[in-house]
Amino acid sequence: MEPFLKHPLGPKMKERAKLDDLVISTRIRLARNLKDTVFSPVLSKESQHQLCQRVETSLGGLQGFEYLHMGTYDVVTRQALVEKHLISPTIAGKEESAVLLSEDETISVLINEEDHLRIQTLLPGYQVEEAFELAKRVDVLCGESLPYAYDEQLGYLTTCPSNIGTGLRASVMLHLPGLTLTGRITPILQELRKLGYTIRGRYGEGSDAAGRLFQLSNQRTLGSHESQLLTDFMEVTEQVIQAERQAREELLARNQDELEDQFYRSYGILRYAKLLSSTEAIERLSDLHLASDLGILSDWSPPQFHELIVKLQSGFLQKHFGKTLSTKERDRERATLVRRTLDHGLV
Amino acid sequence: MEPFLKHPLGPKMKERAKLDDLVISTRIRLARNLKDTVFSPVLSKESQHQLCQRVETSLGGLQGFEYLHMGTYDVVTRQALVEKHLISPTIAGKEESAVLLSEDETISVLINEEDHLRIQTLLPGYQVEEAFELAKRVDVLCGESLPYAYDEQLGYLTTCPSNIGTGLRASVMLHLPGLTLTGRITPILQELRKLGYTIRGRYGEGSDAAGRLFQLSNQRTLGSHESQLLTDFMEVTEQVIQAERQAREELLARNQDELEDQFYRSYGILRYAKLLSSTEAIERLSDLHLASDLGILSDWSPPQFHELIVKLQSGFLQKHFGKTLSTKERDRERATLVRRTLDHGLV
């Protein structure tokens, strides 16, 4: 477990990638179930345990993977893995669940999620096809030793009908400060929802879009072939990216002075505040990131945005400081960490 | 004129004085009129001119004084003098008016204000009696060569009935961040008004109490002897000072972390903002001043508060940069000036 908590980003996530000024990361998820086992919602704790063991036996020996059983770890450790997007909140909340994690942190096979298996791949930047190919390779590997519940007409069978068919969900985490600051994000969100896409705050359902980070994913999984589904998804994503670029250009043309003022103020606050909530920290770091993208803070590189976002989440923060912290203590330590990070920055 | 615009504070105002962590400055004003001249509101422009000349002839030769005729100076110059409290807005708005200013900037004799003469003295810190004594000396001097309108029963006659009697107004400029931040200022303001005192924002009637600066002065001038009036005024002032000290202690005891955060944020913003309104600048400088008073920024001396407040006003700012500036340009230059001032400050 330890290596996965040492750094906020896995080795692969630190690499520069296509469009990574706007697309923080790409994820592919395949929902799979075993035909010889009752589906998760009605699975007894005993059977959940057996399922974990069975997957461990089949796949646990894979080179370059580690098998982590959730029951072994405390709440904060699990939370930190959620914050890295290596596991889901559902898995984190279940004692009898596990994840098979690749050492480079690009592949997670979640066991006893809403479905028996959820194969997830995570890559930096905009890499939908690459993440899909990787997921398919893992899918084939899993399918060789585990009997999937598959229906010729319907496709892969899943617990929730919304996942039936391909079981495929593609998502991209987008940094959309331009659309947020111009207020254009609202109609775009509505439009995307009408088109059958889900777009929500960084940490999934119900959470705010802190730091102007949005997770866009497809809702339909049935009926389409995987390739059609991905093509549609990429088309929509690229439209959003295009709109974001336009919004940024307009912002710059219209309010350069005010933007500059806002960015420098965010820098000043990050550099001196003694208490910082996670939401505020991300939002102000988003300002710096945007300023750097727009060339406003031209002779200065902001701290690695994605890395800091993860580092400043409460689970990861508590792991970093090696102790449980109250909300206020977290706000204080978060501020300290940010100050230290910026110390050698802009003067 | 030039020497008066060179520095935001006169030589005397820079000296440390009693209670100057709370009382920025003390002013005494005596309203006087000449018995052989119709009162100002109905005085023709020609007679206003004659009055200026008459005072110049009588007093213009006084050593250590300079006679400045308003008609000679542009709007920005006059505004800068108002910002230094060396002249009043009324004088600044009149072509046929003048001021006799002492070189050390403690004495202003305003000609053609609401009354023919207004003798004003201005000292740093809490120096009610000292400022009064100085004003009385000037009063005697003026009275020797100019025939005052005086009634045995009523006392000095003035244009506005509210000034009749002693013609004396005492005021102190108070920095009350403790009372402002605890919200206790509101009932205190009401109470003071009931007791016959005026308390208002720094630049007089109608203006907001920017930067938690309040000008407290007596409203009654009639009936009391000068000494009784001053004793009452000082008693009330000292009660407000006491309340402010208490409020500060409570703030510190209750919310030290939040206070510290607020102070450092203000510092960060002042140090990096690219646009600063006068109100925001003063409010954030007030934070630094308070933090220093409370010992929170212990190893650091904030920039001279009073000096900066004057320097950042729009008239003085335009004088400093030697040109007319739009609101936005002023906000930009103000921010630049603050950044430069703090550059060698806290690290």
XYZ file of C-alpha atoms in Angstrom:
694
model
C 0.000 0.000 0.000
C 2.655 2.496 1.059
C 3.960 3.390 -2.426
C 0.453 4.452 -3.482
C 0.256 7.019 -0.706
C 3.723 8.425 -1.055
C 2.962 10.787 -3.930
C -0.246 12.589 -4.819
C 0.153 11.506 -8.438
C 1.260 8.154 -9.795
C 4.374 8.077 -12.040
C 2.292 8.067 -15.225
C 0.084 10.960 -14.118
C 3.089 13.245 -13.829
C 3.926 12.951 -17.520
C 2.923 15.764 -19.821
C 0.118 14.714 -22.143
C -2.081 15.938 -24.969
C -4.227 18.998 -24.088
C -3.268 18.797 -20.443
C -3.774 22.534 -19.989
C -7.509 21.801 -20.156
C -7.933 18.085 -19.656
C -6.482 17.019 -16.342
C -7.058 13.324 -16.831
C -8.985 10.686 -18.760
C -10.682 7.665 -17.231
C -12.282 4.587 -18.762
C -14.421 2.262 -16.681
C -15.846 -1.106 -17.673
C -18.574 -2.664 -15.498
C -18.416 -6.448 -15.384
C -20.217 -9.168 -13.420
C -19.741 -12.888 -13.008
C -22.514 -15.091 -14.295
C -22.168 -17.668 -11.525
C -22.536 -15.208 -8.633
C -25.569 -13.192 -7.477
C -25.193 -9.500 -8.199
C -23.631 -7.240 -5.605
C -26.678 -5.593 -3.975
C -27.959 -8.947 -2.702
C -24.584 -10.572 -2.181
C -24.041 -11.699 1.424
C -20.967 -10.526 3.281
C -19.640 -14.076 3.175
C -20.043 -14.240 -0.610
C -18.456 -10.817 -0.973
C -15.496 -12.190 0.905
C -15.367 -15.246 -1.354
C -15.511 -13.041 -4.461
C -12.548 -11.035 -3.256
C -10.583 -14.229 -2.623
C -11.537 -15.658 -6.005
C -10.329 -12.592 -7.867
C -7.194 -12.498 -5.784
C -6.497 -16.127 -6.655
C -7.149 -15.579 -10.376
C -5.385 -12.256 -10.827
C -3.472 -11.466 -7.658
C -0.323 -12.995 -9.031
C -0.155 -10.645 -12.014
C 3.230 -9.031 -12.259
C 3.260 -5.298 -11.552
C -0.005 -5.396 -9.613
C -0.808 -5.192 -5.949
C -3.953 -6.566 -4.298
C -5.348 -4.330 -1.537
C -8.195 -5.526 0.665
C -10.170 -2.555 2.003
C -10.919 -4.139 5.390
C -7.198 -3.942 6.122
C -6.966 -0.174 5.898
C -8.266 2.709 7.952
C -10.728 5.295 6.724
C -8.134 7.971 6.028
C -6.014 5.637 3.909
C -9.011 4.663 1.805
C -10.016 8.297 1.477
C -6.576 9.173 0.156
C -6.939 6.473 -2.522
C -10.327 7.919 -3.487
C -8.731 11.344 -3.750
C -6.169 9.914 -6.165
C -9.067 8.371 -8.120
C -7.506 4.938 -7.661
C -10.621 3.567 -5.978
C -14.261 4.696 -5.813
C -16.086 6.041 -2.742
C -18.299 2.918 -2.871
C -15.314 0.607 -2.470
C -13.855 2.812 0.227
C -17.034 2.428 2.267
C -17.127 -1.385 2.178
C -15.085 -3.687 4.392
C -15.425 -6.637 2.014
C -14.075 -5.045 -1.081
C -10.699 -4.851 -2.732
C -8.725 -3.348 -5.550
C -6.077 -4.750 -7.791
C -3.789 -1.839 -8.538
C -1.052 -1.579 -11.127
C 2.213 -0.173 -9.816
C 2.152 2.689 -12.303
C -1.332 3.545 -10.985
C -2.978 3.519 -14.399
C -5.089 0.391 -13.793
C -7.513 -0.375 -10.959
C -9.694 -3.468 -10.868
C -12.303 -2.765 -8.220
C -13.928 -5.793 -6.603
C -17.384 -5.614 -5.000
C -18.233 -2.211 -6.276
C -21.813 -1.713 -7.497
C -20.816 -4.487 -9.927
C -18.605 -7.454 -9.169
C -15.768 -5.944 -11.130
C -15.057 -2.501 -12.342
C -12.031 -2.173 -14.540
C -10.729 1.357 -14.532
C -7.859 3.000 -16.352
C -6.573 6.468 -15.608
C -4.231 8.505 -17.822
C -3.078 12.120 -17.741
C -4.421 14.646 -20.247
C -6.747 13.807 -23.107
C -6.227 10.117 -23.932
C -9.623 8.529 -24.454
C -8.559 5.936 -26.999
C -5.355 5.059 -25.162
C -7.202 4.582 -21.868
C -9.825 2.473 -23.623
C -7.270 0.193 -25.253
C -5.578 -0.321 -21.912
C -8.926 -1.130 -20.265
C -9.788 -3.616 -22.998
C -6.490 -5.442 -22.494
C -7.259 -5.765 -18.772
C -10.826 -6.790 -19.635
C -9.615 -9.619 -21.836
C -7.203 -10.733 -19.142
C -9.936 -10.787 -16.493
C -12.375 -12.487 -18.852
C -9.940 -15.341 -19.393
C -10.158 -16.497 -15.815
C -13.540 -15.132 -14.703
C -16.853 -15.998 -16.404
C -18.580 -12.719 -17.366
C -22.365 -12.317 -17.302
C -23.012 -11.542 -20.969
C -26.187 -11.563 -23.039
C -25.975 -11.800 -26.851
C -28.695 -9.202 -27.285
C -28.132 -6.886 -24.320
C -24.376 -7.146 -23.975
C -22.704 -7.089 -20.561
C -25.202 -7.408 -17.725
C -24.842 -4.986 -14.839
C -26.469 -4.212 -11.513
C -27.825 -0.867 -12.622
C -29.685 -0.851 -15.966
C -27.919 2.368 -16.906
C -24.683 0.420 -17.324
C -26.033 -2.504 -19.335
C -24.607 -3.102 -22.806
C -21.028 -2.001 -23.144
C -20.645 -1.304 -19.413
C -18.376 1.437 -20.665
C -18.060 4.824 -19.104
C -15.563 7.318 -20.423
C -14.779 10.445 -18.458
C -12.494 13.404 -18.675
C -11.696 15.816 -15.909
C -11.820 19.287 -17.412
C -10.468 22.549 -16.046
C -12.985 25.135 -17.234
C -12.178 28.477 -15.613
C -12.968 30.416 -18.786
C -16.499 29.070 -19.028
C -16.976 29.456 -15.263
C -15.715 33.053 -15.083
C -17.751 34.155 -18.102
C -20.837 32.431 -16.685
C -21.246 30.437 -19.897
C -20.868 27.147 -18.091
C -24.544 26.997 -17.028
C -26.179 26.669 -20.471
C -23.409 24.287 -21.538
C -24.064 22.045 -18.551
C -27.762 21.995 -19.397
C -27.070 21.209 -23.020
C -24.700 18.365 -22.150
C -27.253 16.841 -19.825
C -29.873 16.973 -22.565
C -27.463 15.167 -24.890
C -27.131 12.345 -22.371
C -23.870 13.314 -20.724
C -23.190 13.698 -17.046
C -21.084 16.615 -15.929
C -20.339 17.195 -12.290
C -17.817 18.383 -9.724
C -14.493 16.719 -9.445
C -15.320 14.162 -6.773
C -18.465 12.843 -8.363
C -22.144 13.129 -7.599
C -23.449 15.926 -5.464
C -20.168 17.704 -4.993
C -19.564 21.255 -6.117
C -17.417 22.053 -9.079
C -14.651 23.313 -6.859
C -11.807 24.986 -8.658
C -13.785 25.015 -11.874
C -13.024 21.324 -12.370
C -15.697 19.284 -14.062
C -15.951 15.613 -14.773
C -17.684 14.890 -18.057
C -18.871 11.365 -18.789
C -21.303 9.471 -21.001
C -24.568 8.251 -19.547
C -25.668 5.902 -22.332
C -23.923 2.534 -22.430
C -26.555 0.473 -24.179
C -27.147 0.030 -27.876
C -24.047 1.690 -29.205
C -20.883 -0.078 -30.107
C -17.972 0.889 -27.905
C -16.221 2.681 -30.744
C -19.298 4.768 -31.641
C -19.777 5.630 -28.021
C -16.182 6.827 -27.708
C -16.332 8.796 -30.953
C -19.454 10.622 -29.765
C -17.868 11.247 -26.380
C -14.731 12.710 -27.890
C -16.710 14.913 -30.220
C -18.660 16.395 -27.314
C -15.503 16.793 -25.220
C -13.752 18.635 -28.015
C -16.698 20.987 -28.380
C -16.452 21.853 -24.694
C -12.695 22.364 -25.048
C -13.297 24.651 -27.998
C -15.862 26.681 -26.027
C -13.429 26.952 -23.119
C -10.649 28.234 -25.372
C -12.974 30.840 -26.841
C -14.130 31.930 -23.389
C -10.516 32.346 -22.257
C -9.638 34.483 -25.244
C -12.651 36.688 -24.642
C -11.859 37.048 -20.973
C -8.374 38.166 -21.819
C -9.505 40.611 -24.467
C -12.250 42.108 -22.321
C -10.859 42.317 -18.792
C -7.108 41.909 -18.835
C -6.521 44.308 -15.929
C -9.188 42.772 -13.716
C -8.002 39.259 -14.560
C -4.432 40.136 -13.728
C -5.576 41.681 -10.458
C -7.597 38.570 -9.609
C -4.671 36.256 -10.337
C -2.187 38.223 -8.298
C -4.634 38.498 -5.422
C -5.083 34.738 -5.475
C -1.330 34.378 -5.415
C -1.050 36.804 -2.491
C -3.710 34.958 -0.530
C -2.224 31.524 -1.226
C 1.156 32.824 -0.233
C 0.074 34.353 3.085
C -3.236 32.859 4.300
C -3.075 30.917 7.549
C -6.295 28.967 6.968
C -7.407 27.541 3.615
C -10.424 25.384 2.860
C -9.989 22.793 0.156
C -12.483 24.557 -2.115
C -10.804 27.925 -1.795
C -7.348 26.465 -2.287
C -8.377 24.713 -5.501
C -10.186 27.773 -6.809
C -7.217 30.042 -6.220
C -4.788 27.513 -7.673
C -7.094 27.349 -10.674
C -6.561 31.099 -11.016
C -2.786 30.648 -11.110
C -3.050 27.809 -13.582
C -5.266 29.869 -15.873
C -3.005 32.906 -15.538
C -0.057 30.802 -16.585
C -2.004 29.323 -19.527
C -2.994 32.820 -20.648
C 0.579 34.073 -20.438
C -0.284 36.635 -17.762
C 2.188 35.213 -15.296
C 4.627 34.726 -18.101
C 7.978 34.346 -16.380
C 6.620 32.021 -13.730
C 5.541 28.392 -13.611
C 2.698 27.683 -11.230
C 2.989 24.629 -9.019
C 1.820 21.437 -10.684
C -1.921 22.018 -10.454
C -3.168 18.438 -10.503
C -0.592 17.269 -7.997
C -1.466 20.003 -5.532
C -5.209 19.440 -5.845
C -4.768 15.849 -4.690
C -2.215 16.760 -2.043
C -4.597 19.279 -0.465
C -7.560 16.927 -0.107
C -8.309 16.059 3.483
C -7.429 12.342 3.306
C -4.141 12.914 1.582
C -3.339 15.809 3.865
C -3.849 13.665 6.952
C -1.683 10.933 5.418
C 0.979 13.542 4.724
C 0.995 14.779 8.302
C 0.565 11.262 9.694
C -2.312 12.070 12.015
C -6.037 12.725 12.218
C -6.790 16.423 11.891
C -9.896 18.463 12.674
C -11.358 20.628 9.916
C -9.621 23.687 11.302
C -6.312 21.875 11.680
C -6.634 20.698 8.093
C -7.294 24.263 6.959
C -4.190 25.364 8.820
C -1.940 22.564 7.539
C -3.295 23.035 4.022
C -2.370 26.716 4.174
C 1.088 25.843 5.495
C 1.634 23.357 2.703
C 0.556 25.846 0.056
C 2.758 28.558 1.517
C 5.730 26.230 1.443
C 5.009 25.233 -2.137
C 4.826 28.855 -3.258
C 7.783 29.990 -1.224
C 10.195 29.701 -4.081
C 7.729 30.978 -6.615
C 6.846 34.414 -7.828
C 8.578 37.370 -6.254
C 2.447 75.782 -1.920
C 4.879 73.100 -3.041
C 6.209 72.131 0.424
C 2.681 71.308 1.562
C 2.224 68.772 -1.208
C 5.590 67.123 -0.955
C 4.734 64.838 1.950
C 1.439 63.255 2.963
C 2.021 64.334 6.557
C 3.408 67.568 7.873
C 6.570 67.424 10.026
C 4.591 67.582 13.274
C 2.156 64.844 12.225
C 4.993 62.385 11.861
C 5.940 62.606 15.516
C 4.832 59.866 17.866
C 2.173 61.104 20.262
C -0.035 60.043 23.144
C -2.402 57.128 22.352
C -1.532 57.269 18.679
C -2.302 53.569 18.256
C -5.969 54.552 18.513
C -6.155 58.286 18.025
C -4.733 59.250 14.658
C -5.045 62.988 15.159
C -6.733 65.757 17.129
C -8.258 68.885 15.640
C -9.601 72.044 17.197
C -11.607 74.520 15.197
C -12.772 77.981 16.215
C -15.438 79.735 14.114
C -15.019 83.503 14.005
C -16.673 86.339 12.074
C -15.955 90.028 11.657
C -18.543 92.405 13.027
C -18.108 94.968 10.233
C -18.709 92.530 7.372
C -21.913 90.739 6.309
C -21.765 87.025 7.026
C -20.435 84.653 4.396
C -23.645 83.222 2.873
C -24.722 86.658 1.623
C -21.271 88.050 0.990
C -20.754 89.134 -2.639
C -17.824 87.750 -4.601
C -16.250 91.184 -4.532
C -16.547 91.360 -0.735
C -15.171 87.849 -0.411
C -12.173 89.024 -2.377
C -11.802 92.068 -0.114
C -12.009 89.877 2.983
C -9.207 87.670 1.691
C -7.066 90.735 1.001
C -7.841 92.201 4.403
C -6.770 89.067 6.241
C -3.703 88.777 4.044
C -2.756 92.355 4.901
C -3.334 91.836 8.637
C -1.778 88.402 9.035
C 0.012 87.505 5.812
C 3.272 88.811 7.125
C 3.366 86.442 10.087
C 6.625 84.575 10.225
C 6.366 80.866 9.553
C 3.075 81.183 7.696
C 2.149 81.046 4.045
C -0.920 82.642 2.495
C -2.546 80.514 -0.217
C -5.374 81.873 -2.339
C -7.568 79.048 -3.624
C -8.314 80.660 -6.985
C -4.632 80.228 -7.830
C -4.653 76.447 -7.596
C -6.210 73.655 -9.617
C -8.819 71.236 -8.324
C -6.394 68.381 -7.677
C -4.057 70.584 -5.620
C -6.910 71.767 -3.446
C -8.171 68.201 -3.076
C -4.765 67.093 -1.838
C -4.862 69.819 0.830
C -8.310 68.600 1.899
C -6.942 65.071 2.132
C -4.226 66.324 4.464
C -6.965 68.078 6.486
C -5.185 71.385 5.979
C -8.237 72.973 4.377
C -11.927 72.084 4.328
C -13.928 70.882 1.300
C -15.929 74.137 1.486
C -12.800 76.236 1.021
C -11.573 73.939 -1.726
C -14.776 74.540 -3.691
C -14.599 78.353 -3.588
C -12.478 80.539 -5.884
C -12.534 83.499 -3.488
C -11.200 81.823 -0.428
C -7.817 81.382 1.146
C -5.869 79.748 3.887
C -3.069 80.963 6.063
C -0.988 77.898 6.739
C 1.801 77.457 9.263
C 4.916 75.826 7.855
C 4.743 72.982 10.334
C 1.157 72.363 9.128
C -0.376 72.493 12.590
C -2.297 75.753 12.042
C -4.727 76.699 9.270
C -6.677 79.927 9.243
C -9.401 79.417 6.651
C -10.845 82.546 5.094
C -14.356 82.600 3.582
C -15.416 79.257 4.886
C -18.979 79.037 6.231
C -17.708 81.720 8.612
C -15.323 84.536 7.777
C -12.543 82.815 9.660
C -12.036 79.324 10.860
C -8.986 78.798 12.975
C -7.930 75.190 12.932
C -5.141 73.344 14.679
C -4.118 69.796 13.898
C -1.865 67.600 16.047
C -0.961 63.917 15.937
C -2.392 61.482 18.501
C -4.578 62.490 21.419
C -3.785 66.137 22.214
C -7.038 67.944 22.827
C -5.734 70.456 25.328
C -2.538 71.108 23.405
C -4.428 71.708 20.175
C -6.844 74.000 21.983
C -4.113 76.094 23.519
C -2.479 76.491 20.148
C -5.807 77.529 18.612
C -6.408 80.065 21.360
C -3.027 81.675 20.742
C -3.856 82.055 17.067
C -7.321 83.305 18.024
C -5.847 86.073 20.186
C -3.445 86.988 17.427
C -6.235 87.253 14.857
C -8.487 89.113 17.297
C -5.847 91.797 17.744
C -6.089 92.997 14.186
C -9.587 91.851 13.179
C -12.775 92.950 14.975
C -14.705 89.786 15.961
C -18.507 89.644 16.041
C -19.091 88.904 19.703
C -22.169 89.171 21.893
C -21.835 89.394 25.665
C -24.720 86.984 26.185
C -24.395 84.621 23.235
C -20.660 84.623 22.753
C -19.094 84.440 19.295
C -21.643 84.919 16.527
C -21.535 82.479 13.639
C -23.296 81.823 10.370
C -24.863 78.587 11.532
C -26.644 78.724 14.929
C -25.063 75.373 15.832
C -21.691 77.078 16.132
C -22.764 80.089 18.168
C -21.202 80.576 21.593
C -17.711 79.227 21.840
C -17.486 78.527 18.110
C -15.393 75.622 19.279
C -15.360 72.224 17.720
C -13.000 69.556 18.982
C -12.496 66.383 16.992
C -10.403 63.274 17.154
C -9.862 60.806 14.372
C -10.182 57.354 15.882
C -9.100 54.009 14.487
C -11.745 51.587 15.757
C -11.198 48.195 14.115
C -12.037 46.299 17.317
C -15.458 47.885 17.651
C -16.056 47.533 13.911
C -15.054 43.859 13.692
C -17.074 42.897 16.776
C -20.081 44.843 15.442
C -20.249 46.862 18.652
C -19.709 50.115 16.842
C -23.406 50.509 15.901
C -24.903 50.946 19.402
C -21.957 53.135 20.369
C -22.538 55.419 17.399
C -26.207 55.728 18.355
C -25.359 56.477 21.969
C -22.831 59.143 21.005
C -25.338 60.851 18.759
C -27.879 60.894 21.558
C -25.279 62.536 23.803
C -24.833 65.317 21.273
C -21.693 64.146 19.534
C -21.163 63.702 15.841
C -19.283 60.659 14.662
C -18.684 60.027 10.994
C -16.326 58.678 8.369
C -12.910 60.108 7.992
C -13.596 62.728 5.349
C -16.605 64.253 7.014
C -20.307 64.233 6.375
C -21.847 61.523 4.265
C -18.720 59.511 3.721
C -18.361 55.924 4.862
C -16.168 54.976 7.752
C -13.571 53.506 5.436
C -10.796 51.655 7.143
C -12.673 51.781 10.437
C -11.655 55.401 10.888
C -14.143 57.630 12.662
C -14.122 61.311 13.364
C -15.703 62.135 16.690
C -16.632 65.744 17.456
C -18.868 67.793 19.720
C -22.086 69.233 18.361
C -22.925 71.675 21.154
C -20.942 74.914 21.210
C -23.346 77.162 23.049
C -23.822 77.626 26.783
C -20.784 75.732 27.993
C -17.499 77.296 28.782
C -14.717 76.145 26.522
C -13.035 74.211 29.305
C -16.224 72.337 30.298
C -16.860 71.518 26.673
C -13.364 70.080 26.284
C -13.569 68.113 29.532
C -16.840 66.515 28.425
C -15.411 65.782 25.004
C -12.320 64.108 26.425
C -14.403 62.041 28.824
C -16.515 60.694 25.976
C -13.457 60.096 23.801
C -11.761 58.145 26.547
C -14.835 55.978 26.992
C -14.757 55.104 23.305
C -11.032 54.345 23.552
C -11.702 52.098 26.523
C -14.440 50.242 24.630
C -12.113 49.803 21.650
C -9.368 48.337 23.841
C -11.819 45.904 25.367
C -13.148 44.882 21.962
C -9.610 44.224 20.723
C -8.799 42.036 23.691
C -11.958 40.039 23.177
C -11.281 39.628 19.473
C -7.856 38.278 20.224
C -9.080 35.912 22.921
C -11.977 34.584 20.836
C -10.670 34.284 17.271
C -6.906 34.462 17.209
C -6.538 32.016 14.299
C -9.152 33.709 12.160
C -7.739 37.132 12.966
C -4.246 36.045 12.054
C -5.568 34.566 8.801
C -7.401 37.790 8.002
C -4.331 39.920 8.666
C -2.018 37.810 6.564
C -4.552 37.694 3.732
C -4.762 41.473 3.816
C -1.002 41.592 3.657
C -0.946 39.153 0.722
C -3.528 41.168 -1.174
C -1.827 44.491 -0.516
C 1.460 42.992 -1.584
C 0.204 41.544 -4.880
C -3.042 43.231 -6.015
C -2.843 45.172 -9.269
C -5.933 47.316 -8.615
C -6.887 48.805 -5.247
C -9.733 51.150 -4.411
C -9.069 53.711 -1.717
C -11.624 52.102 0.609
C -10.157 48.627 0.264
C -6.602 49.872 0.668
C -7.432 51.678 3.896
C -9.390 48.734 5.261
C -6.582 46.292 4.609
C -3.970 48.675 5.983
C -6.179 48.977 9.045
C -5.872 45.186 9.374
C -2.083 45.416 9.374
C -2.104 48.263 11.838
C -4.385 46.334 14.193
C -2.319 43.169 13.820
C 0.773 45.084 14.776
C -0.993 46.686 17.759
C -2.184 43.248 18.909
C 1.283 41.775 18.612
C 0.208 39.266 15.961
C 2.712 40.527 13.424
C 5.241 40.874 16.159
C 8.562 41.036 14.349
C 7.297 43.422 11.749
C 6.422 47.121 11.665
C 3.589 48.017 9.343
C 4.025 51.041 7.122
C 3.100 54.304 8.799
C -0.693 53.981 8.665
C -1.709 57.620 8.724
C 0.888 58.629 6.168
C -0.230 55.954 3.724
C -3.911 56.752 4.127
C -3.280 60.299 2.965
C -0.862 59.237 0.252
C -3.433 56.872 -1.263
C -6.247 59.403 -1.557
C -7.023 60.315 -5.122
C -5.903 63.950 -4.974
C -2.608 63.189 -3.336
C -2.066 60.253 -5.628
C -2.501 62.430 -8.696
C -0.137 64.997 -7.240
C 2.376 62.231 -6.599
C 2.221 60.978 -10.161
C 1.987 64.503 -11.544
C -1.013 63.903 -13.788
C -4.772 63.500 -13.911
C -5.764 59.847 -13.554
C -9.028 58.015 -14.253
C -10.552 55.936 -11.454
C -9.031 52.786 -12.875
C -5.633 54.385 -13.338
C -5.784 55.583 -9.750
C -6.628 52.069 -8.575
C -3.643 50.774 -10.524
C -1.197 53.434 -9.297
C -2.489 53.046 -5.743
C -1.809 49.313 -5.905
C 1.664 49.965 -7.325
C 2.438 52.411 -4.552
C 1.269 49.992 -1.868
C 3.270 47.146 -3.396
C 6.392 49.298 -3.399
C 5.805 50.335 0.195
C 5.436 46.728 1.328
C 8.248 45.425 -0.805
C 10.748 45.570 1.974
C 8.278 44.443 4.582
C 7.233 41.056 5.823
C 8.763 38.019 4.178
